[in-house]
XYZ file of C-alpha atoms in Angstrom:
715
model
C 157.532 113.765 164.118
C 157.809 110.700 166.309
C 161.006 108.642 166.344
C 159.180 105.561 165.056
C 157.868 107.553 162.106
C 161.410 108.649 161.317
C 162.601 105.037 161.363
C 159.814 103.996 158.998
C 160.705 106.780 156.578
C 164.497 106.670 156.842
C 166.097 104.708 153.947
C 169.008 103.732 156.189
C 166.750 102.324 158.904
C 164.680 100.479 156.293
C 167.832 98.961 154.808
C 167.440 100.370 151.272
C 169.604 103.477 151.427
C 171.688 103.980 148.288
C 174.195 106.475 149.640
C 177.842 105.563 149.125
C 178.382 104.686 152.784
C 175.435 102.275 152.931
C 176.151 100.653 149.565
C 179.685 99.841 150.692
C 178.448 98.007 153.794
C 178.998 94.308 153.130
C 176.809 93.058 156.002
C 179.668 90.816 157.113
C 179.366 88.609 154.026
C 180.769 88.299 150.508
C 179.111 87.635 147.160
C 181.047 84.357 147.297
C 179.822 83.371 150.772
C 177.825 80.231 151.421
C 174.113 81.044 151.418
C 172.334 77.756 152.033
C 173.789 75.226 154.466
C 172.970 71.637 153.479
C 172.917 68.880 156.107
C 175.391 66.021 155.762
C 172.911 63.376 154.587
C 171.469 65.616 151.901
C 174.935 66.751 150.798
C 176.079 63.163 150.290
C 172.955 62.449 148.229
C 173.582 65.543 146.093
C 177.234 64.652 145.539
C 176.394 61.083 144.496
C 173.767 62.475 142.137
C 176.494 64.642 140.588
C 178.891 61.701 140.307
C 176.253 59.729 138.372
C 176.680 62.234 135.502
C 180.456 62.473 135.856
C 181.033 58.699 135.848
C 180.610 57.974 132.088
C 182.708 60.992 131.096
C 185.474 60.051 133.521
C 185.463 56.455 132.289
C 185.783 57.635 128.695
C 188.706 59.907 129.564
C 190.416 57.063 131.428
C 189.892 54.699 128.493
C 191.411 57.192 126.041
C 194.431 57.641 128.270
C 194.903 53.865 128.589
C 194.874 53.517 124.806
C 197.552 56.199 124.444
C 199.726 54.635 127.134
C 199.372 51.158 125.535
C 200.422 52.613 122.184
C 203.488 54.208 123.783
C 204.385 50.919 125.488
C 204.246 49.167 122.099
C 206.486 51.852 120.602
C 209.103 51.709 123.349
C 208.772 48.108 124.542
C 208.865 49.368 128.144
C 205.970 47.833 130.083
C 206.811 49.938 133.133
C 206.569 53.145 131.152
C 205.770 56.292 133.118
C 205.147 59.453 131.138
C 207.276 62.419 132.113
C 205.348 64.870 134.283
C 205.297 68.526 133.262
C 205.934 71.107 135.962
C 203.153 73.678 135.887
C 202.150 76.337 138.362
C 198.723 76.009 140.013
C 197.338 78.888 137.962
C 199.076 77.895 134.721
C 197.173 76.469 131.771
C 198.483 74.343 128.910
C 196.829 74.472 125.477
C 197.170 72.374 122.340
C 199.267 74.267 119.790
C 197.096 72.949 116.969
C 193.470 73.324 118.111
C 194.049 75.562 121.195
C 191.963 73.241 123.402
C 192.918 73.104 127.064
C 195.045 70.049 127.945
C 193.915 68.323 131.132
C 196.469 65.511 131.612
C 198.155 63.295 128.985
C 199.459 64.955 125.814
C 202.357 64.721 123.370
C 205.177 67.230 123.168
C 208.292 67.914 121.108
C 211.542 67.995 123.100
C 213.189 70.174 120.464
C 210.726 73.039 120.023
C 208.133 72.488 122.768
C 205.185 71.950 120.384
C 202.264 70.456 122.378
C 199.506 68.284 120.891
C 196.336 67.101 122.672
C 195.202 63.462 122.509
C 192.188 64.336 120.353
C 194.422 65.768 117.634
C 196.650 62.692 117.964
C 193.694 60.378 117.325
C 192.575 62.420 114.333
C 196.038 62.254 112.804
C 196.089 58.464 113.155
C 192.661 58.289 111.525
C 193.956 60.241 108.550
C 191.925 63.333 109.400
C 193.019 66.943 109.550
C 193.733 67.508 113.273
C 191.435 70.157 114.661
C 189.033 69.926 111.701
C 189.165 71.042 108.082
C 189.795 74.636 109.104
C 192.932 73.793 111.078
C 195.026 75.048 108.156
C 193.709 78.523 108.882
C 195.063 78.122 112.400
C 198.571 78.061 110.971
C 198.226 80.923 108.519
C 199.831 83.426 110.871
C 202.950 81.333 111.501
C 203.249 80.504 107.801
C 202.951 84.146 106.827
C 205.652 85.081 109.335
C 207.948 82.436 107.910
C 207.473 83.699 104.355
C 207.469 87.341 105.386
C 204.364 87.808 103.280
C 200.791 88.761 104.092
C 199.720 86.341 101.347
C 201.222 83.315 103.073
C 197.785 81.854 103.675
C 197.210 81.465 99.950
C 199.788 78.653 99.711
C 198.888 75.117 100.693
C 200.424 73.859 103.899
C 202.484 70.650 103.813
C 200.732 67.405 104.679
C 201.011 66.257 108.277
C 200.169 62.666 109.171
C 200.974 59.997 111.743
C 203.465 57.219 111.067
C 202.300 53.670 110.386
C 203.202 52.560 113.910
C 201.117 55.368 115.437
C 204.005 57.641 116.403
C 203.701 61.290 115.429
C 206.440 63.543 114.113
C 206.493 67.200 115.169
C 204.680 69.189 112.455
C 206.725 71.080 109.857
C 207.734 74.681 110.475
C 204.897 75.952 108.303
C 202.484 74.418 110.802
C 204.224 75.825 113.858
C 206.561 72.944 114.774
C 210.118 71.965 113.852
C 209.484 68.830 111.788
C 212.497 66.984 113.182
C 211.601 65.185 116.420
C 208.934 62.683 117.390
C 206.352 63.818 119.927
C 206.780 62.100 123.288
C 204.096 61.326 125.826
C 203.846 63.667 128.819
C 201.413 64.141 131.676
C 200.273 66.978 133.929
C 198.714 65.040 136.827
C 200.308 62.371 139.001
C 200.750 58.927 137.484
C 197.497 56.896 137.651
C 195.652 59.833 139.266
C 192.763 59.605 136.783
C 192.640 55.807 137.093
C 192.375 55.981 140.896
C 189.703 58.675 140.712
C 187.665 56.625 138.215
C 187.847 53.593 140.530
C 186.654 55.662 143.511
C 183.725 57.094 141.546
C 182.722 53.630 140.347
C 182.794 52.338 143.921
C 180.718 55.183 145.376
C 178.061 55.130 142.653
C 177.746 51.341 142.390
C 176.298 51.039 145.892
C 173.348 53.367 145.342
C 170.092 53.117 143.458
C 169.535 55.366 140.486
C 167.942 58.662 141.657
C 164.215 58.811 140.894
C 164.649 61.996 138.909
C 166.937 60.072 136.510
C 164.657 57.057 136.142
C 161.624 59.181 135.246
C 162.231 62.676 133.896
C 158.504 63.441 133.561
C 156.790 65.667 136.105
C 153.267 66.406 137.211
C 153.063 69.721 135.352
C 153.830 68.301 131.889
C 151.209 69.394 129.362
C 150.631 67.667 126.025
C 148.159 70.147 124.630
C 148.429 73.683 123.385
C 145.238 74.990 124.937
C 145.020 76.740 128.262
C 141.530 75.355 128.852
C 142.984 72.064 130.042
C 145.039 73.699 132.763
C 144.113 73.159 136.366
C 145.481 74.569 139.577
C 148.486 72.247 139.544
C 149.643 73.903 136.319
C 149.427 77.525 137.412
C 153.210 77.770 137.495
C 153.620 77.390 133.750
C 154.109 80.003 131.062
C 153.143 79.510 127.428
C 156.265 80.297 125.405
C 155.720 78.669 121.998
C 153.043 77.207 119.728
C 154.695 74.162 118.195
C 152.351 71.875 116.335
C 153.686 68.781 118.091
C 152.725 70.377 121.453
C 156.068 69.307 122.925
C 157.520 71.706 125.467
C 155.332 74.701 124.621
C 155.037 75.582 128.314
C 157.968 76.507 130.521
C 158.146 75.887 134.244
C 157.651 79.301 135.866
C 157.230 79.077 139.649
C 157.432 81.927 142.091
C 160.489 81.973 144.356
C 158.385 80.701 147.250
C 156.946 77.874 145.150
C 160.392 76.915 143.859
C 161.631 76.687 147.439
C 158.584 74.697 148.517
C 158.651 72.198 145.641
C 162.397 71.675 146.007
C 165.093 70.720 143.542
C 163.578 67.571 142.088
C 160.837 69.359 140.166
C 163.374 71.794 138.736
C 165.705 68.933 137.828
C 163.029 67.139 135.811
C 162.690 70.174 133.547
C 166.433 70.831 133.543
C 167.166 67.266 132.404
C 164.968 67.848 129.356
C 167.055 70.881 128.394
C 164.295 73.374 129.164
C 164.837 76.918 130.468
C 163.222 77.712 133.811
C 161.760 81.073 134.887
C 161.568 81.889 138.601
C 159.391 84.889 139.520
C 159.408 87.332 142.417
C 162.865 86.519 143.727
C 163.068 89.972 145.353
C 159.973 89.542 147.526
C 162.054 88.653 150.562
C 165.041 90.855 149.683
C 165.155 94.033 151.727
C 166.951 97.033 150.290
C 167.758 95.485 146.905
C 167.743 98.601 144.732
C 169.836 98.581 141.554
C 169.158 102.183 140.569
C 171.254 103.424 137.601
C 172.613 106.204 139.814
C 174.194 103.548 142.041
C 175.926 101.834 139.123
C 177.028 105.178 137.694
C 178.679 106.062 140.974
C 180.356 102.652 141.255
C 181.706 102.883 137.709
C 182.859 106.456 138.188
C 184.701 105.643 141.403
C 186.388 102.562 139.921
C 188.145 104.338 137.062
C 190.079 107.547 136.517
C 188.510 107.993 133.097
C 185.361 110.090 132.748
C 184.281 108.227 129.619
C 183.514 104.635 128.700
C 183.329 102.485 125.586
C 179.827 101.458 124.547
C 178.346 99.737 121.502
C 175.986 101.633 119.203
C 173.377 99.047 118.226
C 172.781 100.795 114.885
C 176.149 99.850 113.381
C 177.697 97.718 116.175
C 180.685 100.037 116.365
C 182.421 101.085 119.551
C 181.821 104.691 120.552
C 183.197 106.762 123.403
C 180.689 108.483 125.671
C 180.962 110.103 129.079
C 179.824 107.922 131.965
C 177.424 110.635 133.055
C 175.797 110.974 129.614
C 175.473 107.196 129.204
C 173.481 106.794 132.416
C 171.494 109.947 131.710
C 170.531 108.489 128.338
C 169.515 105.275 130.099
C 166.639 107.158 131.728
C 165.891 109.858 129.159
C 166.865 108.349 125.816
C 169.177 109.527 123.018
C 168.748 110.130 119.290
C 170.903 110.377 116.195
C 170.517 113.612 114.272
C 168.462 111.711 111.687
C 165.856 111.190 114.404
C 166.622 107.487 114.673
C 166.833 106.329 118.317
C 170.385 105.860 119.520
C 170.384 102.629 121.511
C 173.615 102.000 123.394
C 174.750 99.056 125.431
C 177.676 98.637 127.771
C 180.528 96.879 125.953
C 181.970 95.146 129.004
C 179.725 94.266 131.956
C 180.644 95.275 135.478
C 182.783 92.411 136.786
C 182.295 90.373 139.935
C 185.364 91.976 141.479
C 183.963 95.477 140.899
C 180.597 94.475 142.380
C 182.394 92.940 145.354
C 184.411 96.105 145.864
C 181.939 98.867 145.029
C 178.486 97.290 145.454
C 178.965 94.660 148.181
C 175.521 95.036 149.770
C 173.673 94.738 146.473
C 175.848 91.816 145.399
C 175.311 89.867 148.604
C 171.549 90.452 148.636
C 171.242 89.409 145.006
C 173.138 86.156 145.598
C 170.875 85.431 148.564
C 167.775 86.061 146.444
C 168.773 83.640 143.671
C 166.812 80.382 143.393
C 168.360 76.902 143.528
C 171.511 77.812 145.453
C 172.755 74.252 145.026
C 173.384 75.222 141.389
C 173.668 79.003 141.252
C 176.056 79.693 144.129
C 179.402 80.403 142.471
C 181.677 79.067 145.219
C 179.494 76.847 147.408
C 176.832 75.313 145.148
C 176.965 71.603 145.967
C 175.730 70.757 142.432
C 177.759 73.437 140.663
C 180.812 71.809 139.069
C 182.490 75.205 138.828
C 182.356 75.640 142.607
C 184.767 72.702 143.037
C 187.753 74.514 141.497
C 190.470 74.797 144.173
C 191.034 78.285 145.528
C 194.684 78.303 144.436
C 193.815 77.535 140.804
C 192.928 80.005 138.098
C 189.169 80.195 137.600
C 187.107 82.062 134.985
C 184.913 84.983 136.018
C 181.565 83.252 136.513
C 179.969 86.431 137.819
C 177.870 88.071 139.008
C 178.265 90.523 136.116
C 176.024 93.558 135.643
C 175.096 94.824 132.169
C 173.399 98.084 131.237
C 171.641 98.713 127.914
C 168.988 100.984 126.423
C 165.830 99.583 124.845
C 162.528 100.322 123.094
C 159.280 98.373 123.016
C 158.863 98.569 119.242
C 161.077 96.399 117.049
C 162.785 98.818 114.675
C 164.354 96.236 112.368
C 167.688 98.064 112.527
C 169.520 99.504 115.500
C 167.549 97.460 118.035
C 169.130 96.908 121.439
C 169.795 93.198 121.150
C 172.136 90.419 122.156
C 172.534 88.502 118.931
C 172.048 84.766 118.611
C 174.764 82.966 120.585
C 175.731 80.201 122.978
C 176.905 80.801 126.520
C 179.955 78.796 127.555
C 177.974 77.190 130.402
C 174.589 77.264 132.141
C 173.461 80.762 133.103
C 171.018 82.543 135.376
C 170.088 86.116 134.445
C 168.088 88.469 136.666
C 166.407 91.687 135.548
C 167.116 94.060 138.442
C 165.947 97.408 137.011
C 164.138 98.781 133.972
C 162.905 102.160 132.777
C 160.663 102.878 129.809
C 161.649 105.695 127.469
C 158.840 106.861 125.212
C 159.560 108.329 121.808
C 158.401 111.871 121.082
C 155.350 112.117 118.806
C 157.329 113.719 115.949
C 159.928 110.969 116.182
C 157.370 108.172 116.090
C 155.768 109.454 112.863
C 159.114 109.963 111.149
C 160.317 106.557 112.226
C 157.392 104.930 110.423
C 158.344 106.700 107.189
C 161.998 105.862 107.677
C 161.235 102.196 108.320
C 159.134 102.010 105.150
C 161.994 103.488 103.096
C 164.492 101.141 104.702
C 162.295 98.099 104.101
C 161.850 99.062 100.448
C 165.601 99.513 99.979
C 166.366 96.219 101.711
C 163.880 94.354 99.535
C 166.096 94.909 96.508
C 169.073 93.436 98.321
C 167.100 90.360 99.347
C 165.959 89.683 95.774
C 169.576 89.548 94.661
C 170.672 87.488 97.654
C 168.005 84.811 97.151
C 169.553 83.663 93.887
C 173.023 83.472 95.401
C 172.001 81.772 98.637
C 169.869 79.200 96.784
C 173.033 77.959 95.099
C 175.177 78.123 98.210
C 173.095 76.974 101.169
C 173.480 73.267 100.435
C 177.266 73.436 100.784
C 177.735 76.017 103.481
C 178.866 73.575 106.191
C 181.243 70.655 106.036
C 180.582 67.479 107.989
C 182.188 68.965 111.066
C 179.647 71.786 111.044
C 182.083 74.603 110.357
C 183.365 76.206 107.190
C 184.230 79.577 105.737
C 182.515 81.289 102.841
C 183.263 84.112 100.448
C 180.844 85.634 98.000
C 180.679 88.385 95.454
C 178.686 91.364 96.695
C 179.319 93.798 93.830
C 175.612 94.416 93.511
C 175.381 95.597 97.102
C 175.658 99.137 98.252
C 174.902 101.474 95.342
C 171.145 101.742 94.963
C 170.341 100.871 98.560
C 172.882 103.328 99.941
C 171.439 106.142 97.846
C 167.926 105.357 98.995
C 168.927 105.073 102.610
C 170.977 108.256 102.585
C 168.072 110.094 101.001
C 165.790 108.794 103.719
C 168.222 109.933 106.360
C 168.404 113.387 104.825
C 164.629 113.741 104.807
C 164.472 112.695 108.439
C 167.056 115.246 109.394
C 165.424 118.209 107.670
C 163.174 119.162 110.562
C 165.884 118.796 113.191
C 167.588 122.057 114.022
C 171.230 122.265 113.007
C 172.113 123.265 116.542
C 170.965 119.862 117.770
C 173.876 117.546 118.560
C 173.854 114.059 117.035
C 173.713 112.661 120.565
C 170.818 114.869 121.714
C 168.830 113.604 124.663
C 165.133 113.022 124.272
C 162.746 114.911 126.445
C 162.329 112.889 129.602
C 159.066 110.943 129.331
C 160.024 107.859 131.316
C 157.658 106.229 133.758
C 160.234 107.027 136.412
C 160.351 103.547 137.882
C 161.777 103.993 141.318
C 162.291 101.168 143.761
C 158.642 101.515 144.739
C 157.498 101.227 141.122
C 159.722 98.215 140.585
C 158.171 96.540 143.580
C 154.733 97.252 142.130
C 155.714 95.666 138.834
C 156.813 92.516 140.619
C 153.403 92.174 142.208
C 151.380 92.644 139.021
C 149.309 89.490 138.405
C 150.074 87.439 135.312
C 147.491 85.705 133.159
C 147.922 82.261 134.690
C 151.586 82.466 133.643
C 150.543 81.510 130.114
C 152.576 84.161 128.348
C 150.132 86.824 127.154
C 149.257 89.781 129.344
C 145.750 91.058 130.025
C 146.900 94.664 129.904
C 148.837 95.466 126.738
C 150.332 98.516 128.446
C 152.086 96.330 130.994
C 155.060 94.418 129.665
C 158.476 93.167 130.644
C 161.918 94.644 130.103
C 163.660 91.956 128.030
C 162.311 89.760 125.238
C 163.926 86.302 125.339
C 163.979 83.831 122.443
C 165.615 80.500 123.272
C 165.949 77.606 120.827
C 165.774 73.936 121.737
C 168.948 71.903 121.334
C 167.296 69.489 118.911
C 166.364 72.414 116.645
C 169.935 73.723 116.282
C 170.762 71.847 113.008
C 167.674 73.304 111.295
C 168.371 76.748 112.745
C 171.904 76.639 111.336
C 170.605 75.450 107.969
C 168.193 78.395 107.807
C 170.876 80.929 108.701
C 173.313 79.457 106.183
C 170.656 79.788 103.512
C 169.616 83.355 104.347
C 172.801 84.862 105.775
C 172.940 87.482 103.030
C 169.750 89.007 104.405
C 171.475 89.989 107.671
C 173.656 92.968 108.501
C 176.207 93.504 111.224
C 179.140 95.906 111.668
C 178.681 99.256 109.899
C 175.295 97.980 108.674
C 177.059 95.959 106.000
C 175.493 92.788 104.647
C 177.253 89.665 105.881
C 179.618 88.396 103.209
C 180.518 85.117 104.906
C 179.710 82.905 107.862
C 182.071 80.687 109.809
C 179.538 79.380 112.305
C 176.033 80.925 112.456
C 175.844 80.775 116.236
C 179.429 81.250 117.404
C 179.865 84.216 115.039
C 177.179 86.087 117.034
C 176.233 88.192 114.003
C 172.582 87.141 113.534
C 169.426 88.487 115.116
C 166.166 86.977 113.854
C 163.473 89.628 113.474
C 159.747 88.865 113.392
C 159.896 88.359 109.629
C 162.774 85.896 109.878
C 161.100 83.920 112.652
C 157.996 83.532 110.477
C 160.144 82.329 107.559
C 162.046 79.982 109.859
C 158.846 78.303 110.990
C 157.441 78.143 107.448
C 160.599 76.604 105.978
C 161.841 74.390 108.807
C 158.929 74.114 111.232
C 160.820 75.342 114.290
C 160.382 78.272 116.629
C 162.029 79.421 119.868
C 160.571 79.696 123.315
C 159.563 83.368 123.433
C 158.683 85.303 126.572
C 159.197 88.633 128.306
C 161.288 88.939 131.442
C 160.022 91.209 134.186
C 161.826 92.758 137.118
C 162.590 90.177 139.786
C 162.518 87.223 137.376
C 165.504 84.871 137.120
C 165.946 83.102 133.772
C 167.932 79.859 133.938
C 169.203 78.774 130.505
C 170.807 75.331 130.064
C 174.069 75.056 128.126
C 173.635 74.221 124.454
C 170.452 76.266 123.948
C 171.268 79.197 121.622
C 169.324 82.337 122.374
C 168.890 85.991 121.524
C 167.410 88.860 123.541
C 166.009 92.302 122.806
C 165.585 95.082 125.354
C 162.039 96.437 125.470
C 163.084 99.055 128.020
C 166.327 100.432 129.324
C 167.490 97.547 131.489
C 170.049 96.502 134.059
C 170.605 92.748 134.203
C 172.892 90.616 136.355
C 174.182 87.275 135.074
C 175.948 84.357 136.742
C 177.356 81.279 135.070
C 177.400 77.795 136.556
C 178.043 74.247 135.376
C 175.372 71.717 136.247
C 176.182 67.975 136.172
C 173.097 67.305 134.018
C 174.639 69.375 131.204
C 178.217 68.081 131.446
C 177.870 66.163 128.174
C 176.568 69.311 126.502
C 179.514 71.347 127.808
C 181.885 68.787 126.269
C 179.934 68.934 123.002
C 180.289 72.721 122.915
C 184.014 72.366 123.621
C 184.295 70.004 120.650
C 182.478 72.516 118.467
C 184.583 75.583 119.197
C 187.694 73.402 118.970
C 186.906 73.201 115.238
C 186.717 76.972 114.786
C 189.661 78.651 113.048
C 192.251 80.421 115.144
C 191.472 84.080 115.596
C 187.728 83.440 115.873
C 186.256 85.433 118.764
C 184.632 82.322 120.273
C 187.711 80.078 120.057
C 188.736 80.245 123.667
C 188.447 77.228 125.956
C 187.598 79.310 129.029
C 185.464 76.687 130.704
C 187.932 73.743 130.390
C 185.116 71.222 130.812
C 187.301 68.139 131.318
C 189.360 69.874 133.985
C 186.147 71.081 135.620
C 184.855 67.512 135.679
C 188.053 66.197 137.318
C 188.045 68.913 139.974
C 184.382 68.218 140.765
C 184.839 64.443 140.936
C 187.898 64.702 143.176
C 186.223 67.174 145.529
C 183.021 65.106 145.674
C 184.923 61.911 146.507
C 186.835 63.648 149.303
C 183.672 65.220 150.742
C 181.773 61.915 150.681
C 184.669 60.177 152.418
C 184.776 62.827 155.116
C 181.017 62.858 155.653
C 180.656 59.073 155.720
C 184.113 58.199 157.132
C 184.767 55.688 154.356
C 187.318 55.339 151.606
C 191.030 54.842 151.216
C 193.942 57.236 151.020
C 194.024 60.618 149.341
C 194.187 60.870 145.576
């Protein structure tokens, strides 16, 4: 064999070897390295574009701070008042003790007990509102119960807390977590007048420039106002039909190839992004050599990163955490697993592989993936010129924006229960998700036939529950949410469980009769996967699509993940539907939901085909629906709730970023989860949108000064 032939066949020489030694080669770069170098002129233009979105938010923050300072001056009579500055470490965060929102600068604090209150809660108190929303009382239940030494402390009403007539605020009573004795004084975190100086600089830099064309006209050449593909021409070949709304608005999503996205540039993408539309970029791996996310590689990385031989995974049947060996989990990824009833056992990794683990154990794959991503100005975690999150100083604490790798099983057929899904939810910021590997697991013939019988029994049993729930929900759905969009509900479910449980258990027993007793409940299916190797994955990437209009010519060829993304303007109607029908949904332990705090933040709903039909019939809305294939990057703007279902066993990698276009939406989301009760899984201000905005504005001003040699002293 000739030496050249060896080189062409050798995985190491070809750059796609997955041995431990080759995977650990970082190619002299990091997943956080700069990928695309932007020239100075273009960088200044990008930064000023970003400041155009930051400017109104910064002005509002400055105005609110001025009002609070003026009020304090009136209280003290000291016109030269300077709020005391708190001493915090660079990586230290300060949160409001009432609503748990991150405090960015000015706030009020009690000198006696250290109780801290954000300016938003201060304003609400002066307006006679419950600070933090109507559910804020639930935020104090734990402290009240501790004071009373009783688990029933939450049943007693908390004392009223209000601002004084002159606008001053007394520390809340002990039942609310304060001391009730001292007035709250004004404090600050940043230097005096820092925000005011920054706002002046931003105003100066943005006042000299014309409004970017993409802001003056958000329409683009590929916009389609009809629902028929017959009107498409060559200029619209990079669109994918994703919905069939009767108003024909936004039924097509922008879906360019990676090469086309690079050729058309950012402006085309930005026109769609400004309208709050997801964007699909195809074939991002075409130029990536050696990008091979085989499950064996992830198994080895996970095994080497922990001393434990097992891992916690979620069973999608009852959403309970189960312990399984790392080896068996990844074996089941390729071969499948079943419960002893014959029902498919679909597992998903509870916690994704973190960016630090990818950096340490999969550096080559991580670097190549980052390089393959589209729109680096947004998606680069540390160097994206239009990524607000990239402006966080290195010595400050930053959230884990990714990349994060997730592994989950999946089946093409929607089972109705136990499907491998990510339930309806918001992400805390903009996201880009790439499908890097998928494998189809086919059900055995005996299992398919029994599943049909089982599904019929389950549907019949569930029908009885729905008949009962319709009467209850008809009386409740009008008052599920208060004006602030969040409330808590309790209902009587005495009718649930008896008849349906008997029917379901009987069905399970019948399904299990033909399964040998020696079979373990976690038995692996006979391996009937397509065996998608790297070569097969490459083939899938190159399969032609039907004009990118959504439907495939060959029904046997399909993607790995089914995405369903709702428009922002449809969220109120979506929430109304879920509040009306919440008793028709099940979650942990397959129990019917007995209450809902927030239909989206709870992350307990997945809309099946039947529910999506009802949603459109009752409220006239539907999500963008499409299948993601290997090598496709899905960019989802903040504020668009979505759900996914795995059609195959899949490995996905997700990164989060914060685009300036969606800054207002990030602040809106922050306001929403601020109103959630304490203890809610989603009540965590990880993003700290206001702080992110200040970091980005400050960094942009400094960079523009340096690149143009203009401006005054440092902020």
